[in-house]
Amino acid sequence: MDVALGGTFDPVHDGHRALFERAFELGDVTVGLTSDELAPKTRHVDRYVRSFDDRKRDLEAELAPIAAAHDREYTVRTLEEPTGIAVEPEFDALIVSPETKDGGERINEIRTERGHDPLDIVVVDHVSAVDGERISSTRIVAGEIDEHGNLTPNRDGRGATRPE
């Protein structure tokens, strides 16, 4: 099975790792990583997003051991638009989080319009931080939690602009 998923992954956290784990359970994985141009447009909060190259390096470091554990292959591709790679015919499944499920349904509409089979939309639940709220990159860069959901009240967050 060929599985797609996408995101900004800045930074990678345990919620992302749950997505990756489920994807590799199903098959070989293609991850769409938002381009430098698209990444800021996908944020709900104005914040600095690290460069594509830095995010890709960190993403591949996360994917490699999970892929190896499942004896799967993976590819990271650039996402230039929100519907990205998943509208392409070779994919069988799309991994989404609860808040991106509607986007997955829109992707299936586009696929149908193009004469492609719809994808199996696989929703992976959020991973909770120790405070019961969901782990998110926004909370991490704000300094609230770390990548595993531990509270970090004494850590400064990342601002909306690139550091000097």
PDB file of N, CA, C and O in Angstrom, residues 7-10 32-43 46-57 76-82 158 160 162:
ATOM      1  N   GLY A   7       2.556  17.807   6.055  1.00  0.00           N
ATOM      2  CA  GLY A   7       2.575  18.776   7.136  1.00  0.00           C
ATOM      3  C   GLY A   7       3.790  19.666   7.070  1.00  0.00           C
ATOM      4  O   GLY A   7       4.625  19.569   6.168  1.00  0.00           O
ATOM      5  N   THR A   8       3.893  20.514   8.081  1.00  0.00           N
ATOM      6  CA  THR A   8       5.024  21.442   8.208  1.00  0.00           C
ATOM      7  C   THR A   8       6.099  20.842   9.100  1.00  0.00           C
ATOM      8  O   THR A   8       7.283  21.053   8.884  1.00  0.00           O
ATOM      9  N   PHE A   9       5.691  20.111  10.120  1.00  0.00           N
ATOM     10  CA  PHE A   9       6.602  19.378  11.001  1.00  0.00           C
ATOM     11  C   PHE A   9       7.697  20.283  11.556  1.00  0.00           C
ATOM     12  O   PHE A   9       8.891  20.022  11.409  1.00  0.00           O
ATOM     13  N   ASP A  10       7.253  21.330  12.251  1.00  0.00           N
ATOM     14  CA  ASP A  10       8.193  22.290  12.827  1.00  0.00           C
ATOM     15  C   ASP A  10       7.762  22.697  14.215  1.00  0.00           C
ATOM     16  O   ASP A  10       6.989  23.646  14.364  1.00  0.00           O
ATOM     17  N   GLY A  32       4.635  14.637   2.378  1.00  0.00           N
ATOM     18  CA  GLY A  32       4.692  15.956   1.770  1.00  0.00           C
ATOM     19  C   GLY A  32       5.064  16.960   2.846  1.00  0.00           C
ATOM     20  O   GLY A  32       4.384  17.067   3.867  1.00  0.00           O
ATOM     21  N   LEU A  33       6.149  17.661   2.625  1.00  0.00           N
ATOM     22  CA  LEU A  33       6.635  18.666   3.573  1.00  0.00           C
ATOM     23  C   LEU A  33       6.388  20.035   2.962  1.00  0.00           C
ATOM     24  O   LEU A  33       6.828  20.314   1.845  1.00  0.00           O
ATOM     25  N   THR A  34       5.668  20.891   3.675  1.00  0.00           N
ATOM     26  CA  THR A  34       5.322  22.197   3.138  1.00  0.00           C
ATOM     27  C   THR A  34       6.563  22.987   2.748  1.00  0.00           C
ATOM     28  O   THR A  34       7.562  23.000   3.466  1.00  0.00           O
ATOM     29  N   SER A  35       6.476  23.629   1.590  1.00  0.00           N
ATOM     30  CA  SER A  35       7.569  24.479   1.106  1.00  0.00           C
ATOM     31  C   SER A  35       7.718  25.693   2.022  1.00  0.00           C
ATOM     32  O   SER A  35       6.832  26.000   2.832  1.00  0.00           O
ATOM     33  N   ASP A  36       8.823  26.395   1.849  1.00  0.00           N
ATOM     34  CA  ASP A  36       9.026  27.626   2.617  1.00  0.00           C
ATOM     35  C   ASP A  36       7.918  28.637   2.333  1.00  0.00           C
ATOM     36  O   ASP A  36       7.539  29.405   3.217  1.00  0.00           O
ATOM     37  N   GLU A  37       7.388  28.634   1.119  1.00  0.00           N
ATOM     38  CA  GLU A  37       6.329  29.575   0.758  1.00  0.00           C
ATOM     39  C   GLU A  37       4.980  29.165   1.340  1.00  0.00           C
ATOM     40  O   GLU A  37       4.193  30.011   1.765  1.00  0.00           O
ATOM     41  N   LEU A  38       4.688  27.871   1.342  1.00  0.00           N
ATOM     42  CA  LEU A  38       3.394  27.394   1.825  1.00  0.00           C
ATOM     43  C   LEU A  38       3.322  27.331   3.349  1.00  0.00           C
ATOM     44  O   LEU A  38       2.265  27.600   3.929  1.00  0.00           O
ATOM     45  N   ALA A  39       4.406  26.989   4.000  1.00  0.00           N
ATOM     46  CA  ALA A  39       4.385  26.746   5.453  1.00  0.00           C
ATOM     47  C   ALA A  39       3.735  27.868   6.260  1.00  0.00           C
ATOM     48  O   ALA A  39       2.856  27.595   7.087  1.00  0.00           O
ATOM     49  N   PRO A  40       4.099  29.132   6.062  1.00  0.00           N
ATOM     50  CA  PRO A  40       3.466  30.184   6.879  1.00  0.00           C
ATOM     51  C   PRO A  40       1.965  30.317   6.627  1.00  0.00           C
ATOM     52  O   PRO A  40       1.217  30.710   7.512  1.00  0.00           O
ATOM     53  N   LYS A  41       1.514  29.960   5.432  1.00  0.00           N
ATOM     54  CA  LYS A  41       0.095  30.072   5.090  1.00  0.00           C
ATOM     55  C   LYS A  41      -0.746  28.998   5.771  1.00  0.00           C
ATOM     56  O   LYS A  41      -1.963  29.113   5.843  1.00  0.00           O
ATOM     57  N   THR A  42      -0.111  27.940   6.249  1.00  0.00           N
ATOM     58  CA  THR A  42      -0.852  26.849   6.885  1.00  0.00           C
ATOM     59  C   THR A  42      -0.916  27.001   8.399  1.00  0.00           C
ATOM     60  O   THR A  42      -1.542  26.180   9.063  1.00  0.00           O
ATOM     61  N   ARG A  43      -0.307  28.013   8.938  1.00  0.00           N
ATOM     62  CA  ARG A  43      -0.277  28.235  10.386  1.00  0.00           C
ATOM     63  C   ARG A  43      -1.510  29.007  10.825  1.00  0.00           C
ATOM     64  O   ARG A  43      -1.943  29.931  10.157  1.00  0.00           O
ATOM     65  N   ASP A  46       0.588  33.293  13.947  1.00  0.00           N
ATOM     66  CA  ASP A  46       1.725  33.893  13.265  1.00  0.00           C
ATOM     67  C   ASP A  46       3.001  33.546  14.021  1.00  0.00           C
ATOM     68  O   ASP A  46       3.184  33.962  15.166  1.00  0.00           O
ATOM     69  N   ARG A  47       3.839  32.724  13.396  1.00  0.00           N
ATOM     70  CA  ARG A  47       5.105  32.354  14.019  1.00  0.00           C
ATOM     71  C   ARG A  47       6.125  31.995  12.957  1.00  0.00           C
ATOM     72  O   ARG A  47       5.781  31.604  11.849  1.00  0.00           O
ATOM     73  N   TYR A  48       7.357  32.170  13.332  1.00  0.00           N
ATOM     74  CA  TYR A  48       8.466  31.839  12.446  1.00  0.00           C
ATOM     75  C   TYR A  48       8.504  30.328  12.222  1.00  0.00           C
ATOM     76  O   TYR A  48       8.399  29.543  13.160  1.00  0.00           O
ATOM     77  N   VAL A  49       8.632  29.905  10.968  1.00  0.00           N
ATOM     78  CA  VAL A  49       8.771  28.500  10.608  1.00  0.00           C
ATOM     79  C   VAL A  49      10.186  28.313  10.064  1.00  0.00           C
ATOM     80  O   VAL A  49      10.619  29.068   9.194  1.00  0.00           O
ATOM     81  N   ARG A  50      10.882  27.319  10.580  1.00  0.00           N
ATOM     82  CA  ARG A  50      12.255  27.055  10.137  1.00  0.00           C
ATOM     83  C   ARG A  50      12.289  26.696   8.655  1.00  0.00           C
ATOM     84  O   ARG A  50      11.287  26.319   8.068  1.00  0.00           O
ATOM     85  N   SER A  51      13.460  26.771   8.071  1.00  0.00           N
ATOM     86  CA  SER A  51      13.613  26.534   6.638  1.00  0.00           C
ATOM     87  C   SER A  51      13.230  25.105   6.260  1.00  0.00           C
ATOM     88  O   SER A  51      13.315  24.180   7.068  1.00  0.00           O
ATOM     89  N   PHE A  52      12.844  24.948   4.995  1.00  0.00           N
ATOM     90  CA  PHE A  52      12.508  23.635   4.457  1.00  0.00           C
ATOM     91  C   PHE A  52      13.666  22.662   4.682  1.00  0.00           C
ATOM     92  O   PHE A  52      13.448  21.529   5.125  1.00  0.00           O
ATOM     93  N   ASP A  53      14.882  23.082   4.382  1.00  0.00           N
ATOM     94  CA  ASP A  53      16.033  22.184   4.518  1.00  0.00           C
ATOM     95  C   ASP A  53      16.221  21.714   5.955  1.00  0.00           C
ATOM     96  O   ASP A  53      16.492  20.532   6.193  1.00  0.00           O
ATOM     97  N   ASP A  54      16.072  22.614   6.924  1.00  0.00           N
ATOM     98  CA  ASP A  54      16.205  22.222   8.332  1.00  0.00           C
ATOM     99  C   ASP A  54      15.078  21.277   8.746  1.00  0.00           C
ATOM    100  O   ASP A  54      15.305  20.271   9.433  1.00  0.00           O
ATOM    101  N   ARG A  55      13.856  21.592   8.312  1.00  0.00           N
ATOM    102  CA  ARG A  55      12.722  20.733   8.665  1.00  0.00           C
ATOM    103  C   ARG A  55      12.847  19.363   8.007  1.00  0.00           C
ATOM    104  O   ARG A  55      12.564  18.332   8.628  1.00  0.00           O
ATOM    105  N   LYS A  56      13.317  19.337   6.751  1.00  0.00           N
ATOM    106  CA  LYS A  56      13.483  18.062   6.045  1.00  0.00           C
ATOM    107  C   LYS A  56      14.538  17.201   6.722  1.00  0.00           C
ATOM    108  O   LYS A  56      14.346  15.996   6.907  1.00  0.00           O
ATOM    109  N   ARG A  57      15.637  17.804   7.114  1.00  0.00           N
ATOM    110  CA  ARG A  57      16.693  17.060   7.804  1.00  0.00           C
ATOM    111  C   ARG A  57      16.152  16.408   9.077  1.00  0.00           C
ATOM    112  O   ARG A  57      16.358  15.214   9.330  1.00  0.00           O
ATOM    113  N   VAL A  76      10.411  11.925   1.022  1.00  0.00           N
ATOM    114  CA  VAL A  76       9.930  13.247   1.432  1.00  0.00           C
ATOM    115  C   VAL A  76       9.890  14.114   0.188  1.00  0.00           C
ATOM    116  O   VAL A  76      10.878  14.214  -0.538  1.00  0.00           O
ATOM    117  N   ARG A  77       8.722  14.703  -0.067  1.00  0.00           N
ATOM    118  CA  ARG A  77       8.545  15.577  -1.230  1.00  0.00           C
ATOM    119  C   ARG A  77       8.055  16.950  -0.781  1.00  0.00           C
ATOM    120  O   ARG A  77       7.458  17.085   0.281  1.00  0.00           O
ATOM    121  N   THR A  78       8.282  17.923  -1.607  1.00  0.00           N
ATOM    122  CA  THR A  78       7.880  19.293  -1.306  1.00  0.00           C
ATOM    123  C   THR A  78       6.397  19.504  -1.618  1.00  0.00           C
ATOM    124  O   THR A  78       5.937  19.144  -2.697  1.00  0.00           O
ATOM    125  N   LEU A  79       5.675  20.085  -0.664  1.00  0.00           N
ATOM    126  CA  LEU A  79       4.279  20.472  -0.875  1.00  0.00           C
ATOM    127  C   LEU A  79       4.241  21.949  -1.248  1.00  0.00           C
ATOM    128  O   LEU A  79       4.682  22.795  -0.475  1.00  0.00           O
ATOM    129  N   GLU A  80       3.710  22.246  -2.416  1.00  0.00           N
ATOM    130  CA  GLU A  80       3.577  23.630  -2.868  1.00  0.00           C
ATOM    131  C   GLU A  80       2.154  24.149  -2.698  1.00  0.00           C
ATOM    132  O   GLU A  80       1.915  25.344  -2.783  1.00  0.00           O
ATOM    133  N   GLU A  81       1.189  23.227  -2.490  1.00  0.00           N
ATOM    134  CA  GLU A  81      -0.209  23.602  -2.281  1.00  0.00           C
ATOM    135  C   GLU A  81      -0.805  22.657  -1.247  1.00  0.00           C
ATOM    136  O   GLU A  81      -0.326  21.528  -1.072  1.00  0.00           O
ATOM    137  N   PRO A  82      -1.840  23.108  -0.529  1.00  0.00           N
ATOM    138  CA  PRO A  82      -2.373  22.307   0.577  1.00  0.00           C
ATOM    139  C   PRO A  82      -2.818  20.887   0.204  1.00  0.00           C
ATOM    140  O   PRO A  82      -2.647  19.964   0.989  1.00  0.00           O
ATOM    141  N   ARG A 158       9.480  30.588  20.642  1.00  0.00           N
ATOM    142  CA  ARG A 158      10.002  31.130  19.395  1.00  0.00           C
ATOM    143  C   ARG A 158       9.053  32.222  18.920  1.00  0.00           C
ATOM    144  O   ARG A 158       7.854  32.043  18.913  1.00  0.00           O
ATOM    145  N   ALA A 160       7.534  35.292  16.187  1.00  0.00           N
ATOM    146  CA  ALA A 160       6.901  35.260  14.867  1.00  0.00           C
ATOM    147  C   ALA A 160       7.882  35.570  13.746  1.00  0.00           C
ATOM    148  O   ALA A 160       7.577  35.360  12.585  1.00  0.00           O
ATOM    149  N   ARG A 162      12.048  35.445  12.163  1.00  0.00           N
ATOM    150  CA  ARG A 162      13.302  34.684  12.163  1.00  0.00           C
ATOM    151  C   ARG A 162      14.285  35.331  13.150  1.00  0.00           C
ATOM    152  O   ARG A 162      14.465  36.535  13.134  1.00  0.00           O
TER     153      ARG A 162
END
